[in-house]
Short mmCIF file of C-alpha atoms in Angstrom, two decimals:
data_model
loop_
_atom_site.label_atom_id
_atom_site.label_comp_id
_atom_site.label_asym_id
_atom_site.label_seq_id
_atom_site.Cartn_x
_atom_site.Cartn_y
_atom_site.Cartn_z
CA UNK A 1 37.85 -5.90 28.75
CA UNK A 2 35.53 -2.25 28.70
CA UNK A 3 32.59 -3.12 29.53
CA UNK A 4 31.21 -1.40 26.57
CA UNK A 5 32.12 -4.52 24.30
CA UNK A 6 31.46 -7.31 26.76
CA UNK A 7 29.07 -10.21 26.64
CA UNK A 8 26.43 -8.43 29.20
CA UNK A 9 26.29 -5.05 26.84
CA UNK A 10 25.06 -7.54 23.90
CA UNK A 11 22.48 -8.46 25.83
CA UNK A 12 21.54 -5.37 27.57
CA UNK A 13 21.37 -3.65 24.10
CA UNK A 14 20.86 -6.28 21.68
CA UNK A 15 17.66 -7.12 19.80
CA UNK A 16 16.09 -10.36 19.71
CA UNK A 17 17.73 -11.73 16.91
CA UNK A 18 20.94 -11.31 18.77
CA UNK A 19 19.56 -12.44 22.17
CA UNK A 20 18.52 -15.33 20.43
CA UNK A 21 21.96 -16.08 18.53
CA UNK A 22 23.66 -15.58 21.99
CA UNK A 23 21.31 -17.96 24.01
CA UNK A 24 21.63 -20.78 20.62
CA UNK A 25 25.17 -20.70 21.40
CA UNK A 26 25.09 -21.13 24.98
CA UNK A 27 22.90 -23.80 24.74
CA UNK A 28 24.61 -25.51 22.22
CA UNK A 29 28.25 -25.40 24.55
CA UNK A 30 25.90 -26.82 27.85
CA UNK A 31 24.42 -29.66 25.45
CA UNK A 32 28.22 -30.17 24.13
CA UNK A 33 30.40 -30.31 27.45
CA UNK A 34 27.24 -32.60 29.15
CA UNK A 35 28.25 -34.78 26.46
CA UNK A 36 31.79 -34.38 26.79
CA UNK A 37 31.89 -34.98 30.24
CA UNK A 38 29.63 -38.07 30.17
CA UNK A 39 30.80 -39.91 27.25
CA UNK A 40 34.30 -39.52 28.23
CA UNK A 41 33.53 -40.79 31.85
CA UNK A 42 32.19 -43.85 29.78
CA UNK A 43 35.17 -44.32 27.90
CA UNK A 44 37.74 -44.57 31.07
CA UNK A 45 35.07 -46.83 32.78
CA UNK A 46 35.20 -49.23 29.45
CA UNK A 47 39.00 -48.96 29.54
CA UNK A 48 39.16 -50.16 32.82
CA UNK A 49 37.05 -52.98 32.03
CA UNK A 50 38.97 -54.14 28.92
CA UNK A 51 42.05 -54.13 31.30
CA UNK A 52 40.71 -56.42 33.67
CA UNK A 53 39.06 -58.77 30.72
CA UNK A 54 42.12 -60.40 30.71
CA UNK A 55 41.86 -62.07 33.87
CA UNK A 56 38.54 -63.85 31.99
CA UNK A 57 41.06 -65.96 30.41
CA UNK A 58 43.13 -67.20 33.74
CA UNK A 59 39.83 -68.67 35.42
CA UNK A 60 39.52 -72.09 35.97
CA UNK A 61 36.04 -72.79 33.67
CA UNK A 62 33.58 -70.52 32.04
CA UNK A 63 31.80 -70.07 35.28
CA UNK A 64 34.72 -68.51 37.22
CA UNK A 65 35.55 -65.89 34.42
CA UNK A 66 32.44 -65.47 34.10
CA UNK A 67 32.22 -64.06 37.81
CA UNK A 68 35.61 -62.29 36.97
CA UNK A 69 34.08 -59.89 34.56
CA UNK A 70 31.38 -58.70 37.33
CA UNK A 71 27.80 -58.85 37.41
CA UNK A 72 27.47 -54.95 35.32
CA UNK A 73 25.04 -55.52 32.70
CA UNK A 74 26.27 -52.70 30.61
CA UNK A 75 29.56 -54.32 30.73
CA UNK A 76 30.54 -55.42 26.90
CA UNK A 77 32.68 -58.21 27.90
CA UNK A 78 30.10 -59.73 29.71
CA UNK A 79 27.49 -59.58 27.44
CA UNK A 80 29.55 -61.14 24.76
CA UNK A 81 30.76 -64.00 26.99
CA UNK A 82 27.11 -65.20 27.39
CA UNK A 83 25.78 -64.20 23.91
CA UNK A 84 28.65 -66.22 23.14
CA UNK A 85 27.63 -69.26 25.13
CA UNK A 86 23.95 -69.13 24.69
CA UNK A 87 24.45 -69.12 20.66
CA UNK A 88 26.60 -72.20 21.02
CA UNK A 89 24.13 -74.00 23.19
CA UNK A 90 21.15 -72.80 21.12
CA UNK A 91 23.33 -74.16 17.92
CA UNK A 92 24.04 -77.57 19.53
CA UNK A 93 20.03 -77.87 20.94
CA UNK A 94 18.62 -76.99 17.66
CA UNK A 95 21.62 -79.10 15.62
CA UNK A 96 18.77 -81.09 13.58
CA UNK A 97 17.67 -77.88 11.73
CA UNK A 98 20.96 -75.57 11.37
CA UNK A 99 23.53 -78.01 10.68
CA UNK A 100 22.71 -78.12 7.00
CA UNK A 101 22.62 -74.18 6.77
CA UNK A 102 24.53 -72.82 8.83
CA UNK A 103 27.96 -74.40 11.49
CA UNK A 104 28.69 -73.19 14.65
CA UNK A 105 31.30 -70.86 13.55
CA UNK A 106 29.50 -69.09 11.32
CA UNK A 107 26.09 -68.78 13.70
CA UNK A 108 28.93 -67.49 16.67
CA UNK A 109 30.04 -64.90 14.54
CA UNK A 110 27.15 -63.91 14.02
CA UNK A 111 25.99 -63.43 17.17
CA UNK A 112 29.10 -61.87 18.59
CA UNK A 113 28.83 -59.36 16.11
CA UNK A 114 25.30 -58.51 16.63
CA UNK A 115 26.47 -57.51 19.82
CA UNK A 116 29.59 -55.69 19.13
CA UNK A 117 27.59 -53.76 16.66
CA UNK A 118 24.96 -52.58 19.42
CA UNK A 119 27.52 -51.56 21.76
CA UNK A 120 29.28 -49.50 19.23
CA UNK A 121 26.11 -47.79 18.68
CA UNK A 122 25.42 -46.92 22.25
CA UNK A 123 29.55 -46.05 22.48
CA UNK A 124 29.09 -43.43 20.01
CA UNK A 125 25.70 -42.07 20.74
CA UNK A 126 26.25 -38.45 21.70
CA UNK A 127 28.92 -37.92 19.15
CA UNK A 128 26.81 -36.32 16.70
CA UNK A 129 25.76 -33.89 18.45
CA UNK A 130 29.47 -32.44 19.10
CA UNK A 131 29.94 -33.03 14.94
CA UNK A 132 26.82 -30.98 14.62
CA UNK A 133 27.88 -28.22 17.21
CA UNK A 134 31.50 -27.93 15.81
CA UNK A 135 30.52 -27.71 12.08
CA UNK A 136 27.26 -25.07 12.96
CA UNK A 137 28.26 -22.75 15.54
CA UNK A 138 31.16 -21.02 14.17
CA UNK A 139 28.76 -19.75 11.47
CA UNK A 140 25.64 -19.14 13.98
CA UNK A 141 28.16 -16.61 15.54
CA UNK A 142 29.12 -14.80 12.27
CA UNK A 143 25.24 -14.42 11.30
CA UNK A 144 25.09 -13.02 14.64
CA UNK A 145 28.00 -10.92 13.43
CA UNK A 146 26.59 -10.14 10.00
CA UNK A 147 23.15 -8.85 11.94
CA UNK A 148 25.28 -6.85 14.15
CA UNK A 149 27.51 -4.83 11.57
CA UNK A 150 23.96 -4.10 9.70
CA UNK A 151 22.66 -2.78 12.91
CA UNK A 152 25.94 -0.55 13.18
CA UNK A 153 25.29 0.30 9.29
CA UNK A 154 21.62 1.49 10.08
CA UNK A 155 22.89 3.86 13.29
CA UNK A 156 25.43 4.94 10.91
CA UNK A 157 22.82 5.84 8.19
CA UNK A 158 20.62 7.15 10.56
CA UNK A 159 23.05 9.59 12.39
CA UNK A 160 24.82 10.89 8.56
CA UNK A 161 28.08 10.44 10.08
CA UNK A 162 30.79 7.11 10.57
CA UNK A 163 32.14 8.25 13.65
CA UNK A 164 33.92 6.06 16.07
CA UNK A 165 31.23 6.35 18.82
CA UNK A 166 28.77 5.19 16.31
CA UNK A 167 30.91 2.28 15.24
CA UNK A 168 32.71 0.88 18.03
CA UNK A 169 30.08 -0.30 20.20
CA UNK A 170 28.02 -2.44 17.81
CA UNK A 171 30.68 -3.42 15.40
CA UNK A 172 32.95 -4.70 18.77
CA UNK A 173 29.98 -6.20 19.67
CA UNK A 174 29.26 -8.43 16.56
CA UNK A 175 32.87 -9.86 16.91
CA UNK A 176 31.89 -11.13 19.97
CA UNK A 177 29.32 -13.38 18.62
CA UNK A 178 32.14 -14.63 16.04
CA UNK A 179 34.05 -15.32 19.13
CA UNK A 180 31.56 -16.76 21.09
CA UNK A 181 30.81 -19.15 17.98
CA UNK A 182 34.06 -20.00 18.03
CA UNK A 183 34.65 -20.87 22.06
CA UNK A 184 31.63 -23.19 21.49
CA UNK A 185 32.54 -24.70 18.58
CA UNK A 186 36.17 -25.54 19.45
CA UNK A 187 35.68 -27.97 22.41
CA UNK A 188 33.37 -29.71 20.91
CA UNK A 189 35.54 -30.28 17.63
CA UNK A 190 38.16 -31.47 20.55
CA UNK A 191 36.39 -33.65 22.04
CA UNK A 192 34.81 -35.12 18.93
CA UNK A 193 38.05 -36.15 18.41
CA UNK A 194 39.22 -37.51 21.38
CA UNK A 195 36.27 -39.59 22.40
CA UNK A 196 36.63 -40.95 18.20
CA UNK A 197 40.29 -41.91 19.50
CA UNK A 198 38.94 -43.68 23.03
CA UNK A 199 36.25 -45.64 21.20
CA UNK A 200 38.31 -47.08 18.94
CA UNK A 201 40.65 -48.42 21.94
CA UNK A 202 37.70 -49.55 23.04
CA UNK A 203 36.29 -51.26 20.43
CA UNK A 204 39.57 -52.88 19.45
CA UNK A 205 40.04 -54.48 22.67
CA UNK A 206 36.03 -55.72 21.97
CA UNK A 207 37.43 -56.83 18.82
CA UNK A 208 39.80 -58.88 20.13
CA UNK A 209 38.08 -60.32 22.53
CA UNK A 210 35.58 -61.50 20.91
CA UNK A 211 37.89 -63.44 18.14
CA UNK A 212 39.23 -65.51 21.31
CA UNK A 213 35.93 -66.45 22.45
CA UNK A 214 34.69 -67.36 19.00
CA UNK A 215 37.84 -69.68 19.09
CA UNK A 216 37.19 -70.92 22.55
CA UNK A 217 33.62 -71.76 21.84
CA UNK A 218 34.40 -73.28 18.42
CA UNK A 219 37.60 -75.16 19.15
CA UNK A 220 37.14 -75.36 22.54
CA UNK A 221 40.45 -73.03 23.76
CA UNK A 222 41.16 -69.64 22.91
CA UNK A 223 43.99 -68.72 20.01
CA UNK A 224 47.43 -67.67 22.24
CA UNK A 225 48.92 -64.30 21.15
CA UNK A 226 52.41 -65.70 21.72
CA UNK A 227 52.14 -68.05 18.31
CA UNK A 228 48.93 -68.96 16.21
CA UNK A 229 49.37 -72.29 17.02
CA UNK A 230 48.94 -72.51 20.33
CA UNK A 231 46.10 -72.14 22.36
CA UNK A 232 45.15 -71.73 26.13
CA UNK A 233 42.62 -74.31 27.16
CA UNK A 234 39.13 -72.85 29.88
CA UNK A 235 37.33 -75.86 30.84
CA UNK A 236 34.10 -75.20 29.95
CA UNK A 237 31.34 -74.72 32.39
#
């Protein structure tokens, strides 16, 4: 590309309001690949976990899958395994004053989903900022644009004459911003999208996971995929 319409000539020769544009936008594609980056790290690391939930369910007692799913504290699984078991044991140690208002079913699910809902708000924090970036950039860059072609009009004005010298550098320069608008808005648009795909994976598995524990601590196994009548018995620890 000549030089004469590259990124470095905008800065060299543009005025503040277009240094500032240009620097808005940069800023705003660092902020959105950190997040990309970082929340999509998160999202393999939970998908690796949710794969190895599974062996939860072949332990021996509560205790031993317990151990299975790893001492993380951030890990979901975990954390709904014992919210799990400390709201049954807080039902069945405060029975005299719940039973009549509210059975253990009802005060697990409640629980479980308290925690399924926090996770899925630390899951998706970070994914408003790439909706925010994808829906304002593109037009950042064409006010940077729009300020650019008025500059051009001005020199124009000034000089009496349209001739290409007096056009081609600042109007070549304005697209630049459009396009610079649009490199930043794109990825984040993209990976808005994918990281909206992983977390649902994620939170289905959740999902699922914690309807078999509300069945295990209710009924005392957890509901079998293979037919709803069967179940596969945990001794309890």
């Amino acid at each position: 590309m000549n030089s004469q319409f590259g990124l470095m000539n905008v800065w060299t020769q543009g005025d503040f309001v277009t240094k500032a544009v240009a620097l808005l936008l940069i800023g705003m594609s660092l902020v959105s690949w950190i997040v990309i980056l970082t929340k999509t790290l998160d999202v393999l690391k939970y998908k690796k976990i949710a794969r190895s939930a599974e062996d939860f369910w072949h332990s021996e007692d509560f205790a031993a899958g317990l151990a299975r799913l790893g001492n993380d504290p951030a890990n979901p699984f975990r954390q709904l395994a014992i919210e799990g078991r400390e709201a049954t044991a807080h039902h069945r140690n405060t029975r005299a004053h719940l039973h009549d208002t509210l059975d253990v079913s009802d005060w697990v699910t409640r629980s479980l989903r308290n925690t399924i809902d926090e996770f899925t708000s630390r899951l998706q924090s970070g994914l408003a900022i790439l909706a925010s970036v994808g829906s304002t950039a593109p037009f950042i860059g064409l006010f940077g644009t729009v300020w650019g072609i008025y500059h051009a009009l001005l020199a124009i004005g000034t000089a009496g004459q349209a001739t290409i010298d007096k056009v081609a550098g600042p109007i070549g320069e304005s697209l630049i911003m459009t396009a610079l608008g649009l490199a930043v808005a794109i990825p984040a648009v993209l990976g808005y999208n994918a990281l909206v795909r992983g977390n649902k994976g994620v939170l289905h598995k959740l999902n699922r996971f914690a309807h078999d524990l509300h069945a295990y601590f209710v009924t005392g196994a957890r509901v079998s995929s293979g037919s709803p009548a069967n179940v596969v018995a945990m001794k309890k620890a």
